[in-house]
Amino acid sequence: MFLGKNFCTRTHTTNLLNGIRYTTRRKESHNICRIEKIKYINKIIEMAESDHRAHRSRQLYQKVNRMRKGYKERETFIINKNGELITTKMERTERWAKYFEQLFNGEDPEEIFDCIQ
């Protein structure tokens, strides 16, 4: 199949333009995130200063410690049927999928409660 002699140059040009658009949008989004982070930090500092002026030392130190320690991702662990800890995200996802599959495809309950009927 013959695509024509200009096909490669058009595709190449389109790819270059898309790459340039992607790069500029990525830079713009990075700058927006950076500016918003600065605004957020300044807001926290102002709140800490107002806590200091109002003699709310507990709130002041909570804000200071939160900013000093930074963000910590919460660790979640699941225990599998064998009693072993599952730590990776993929294994946890697979375990939850198996759990819900067993839950929804299980046998019907032997007892039927009066409130359901």
Steps between C-alpha positions, in 0.01 A plus 500: 500500500639836400430787741657780302824687535357773727350256753821461701565872518139576605510235770840618618380862511186402690704305753736794549211740552336265748829467686539877519140540623554231762821661625345847528190368679717300740706810580183705551352243735828476692507878543136506614566226757810681625310830540210327677742325737659834589153647565412202720821527703449876546145436621625245755766746619239775543278263697795403721577867561140567598511199734815645658337842545189340653713286738379172348830324538369148437359592156818694424726203574272263310532716189875536544549126543273418205703729275833380638425129467343524156257263336507136602306250298286279716608137497227241471549132553266206452529153648437221251337164574833352612552777756779670304518875449434631151689824448517574127219686330457238229469212748248701707293570191499132404404400855209746508383372160504141628320604818217675316474216250450256788261738672274557201520152348463314828215276605164641601461542875317223680311739724280775367445784738148625573587860420588409140176321417 
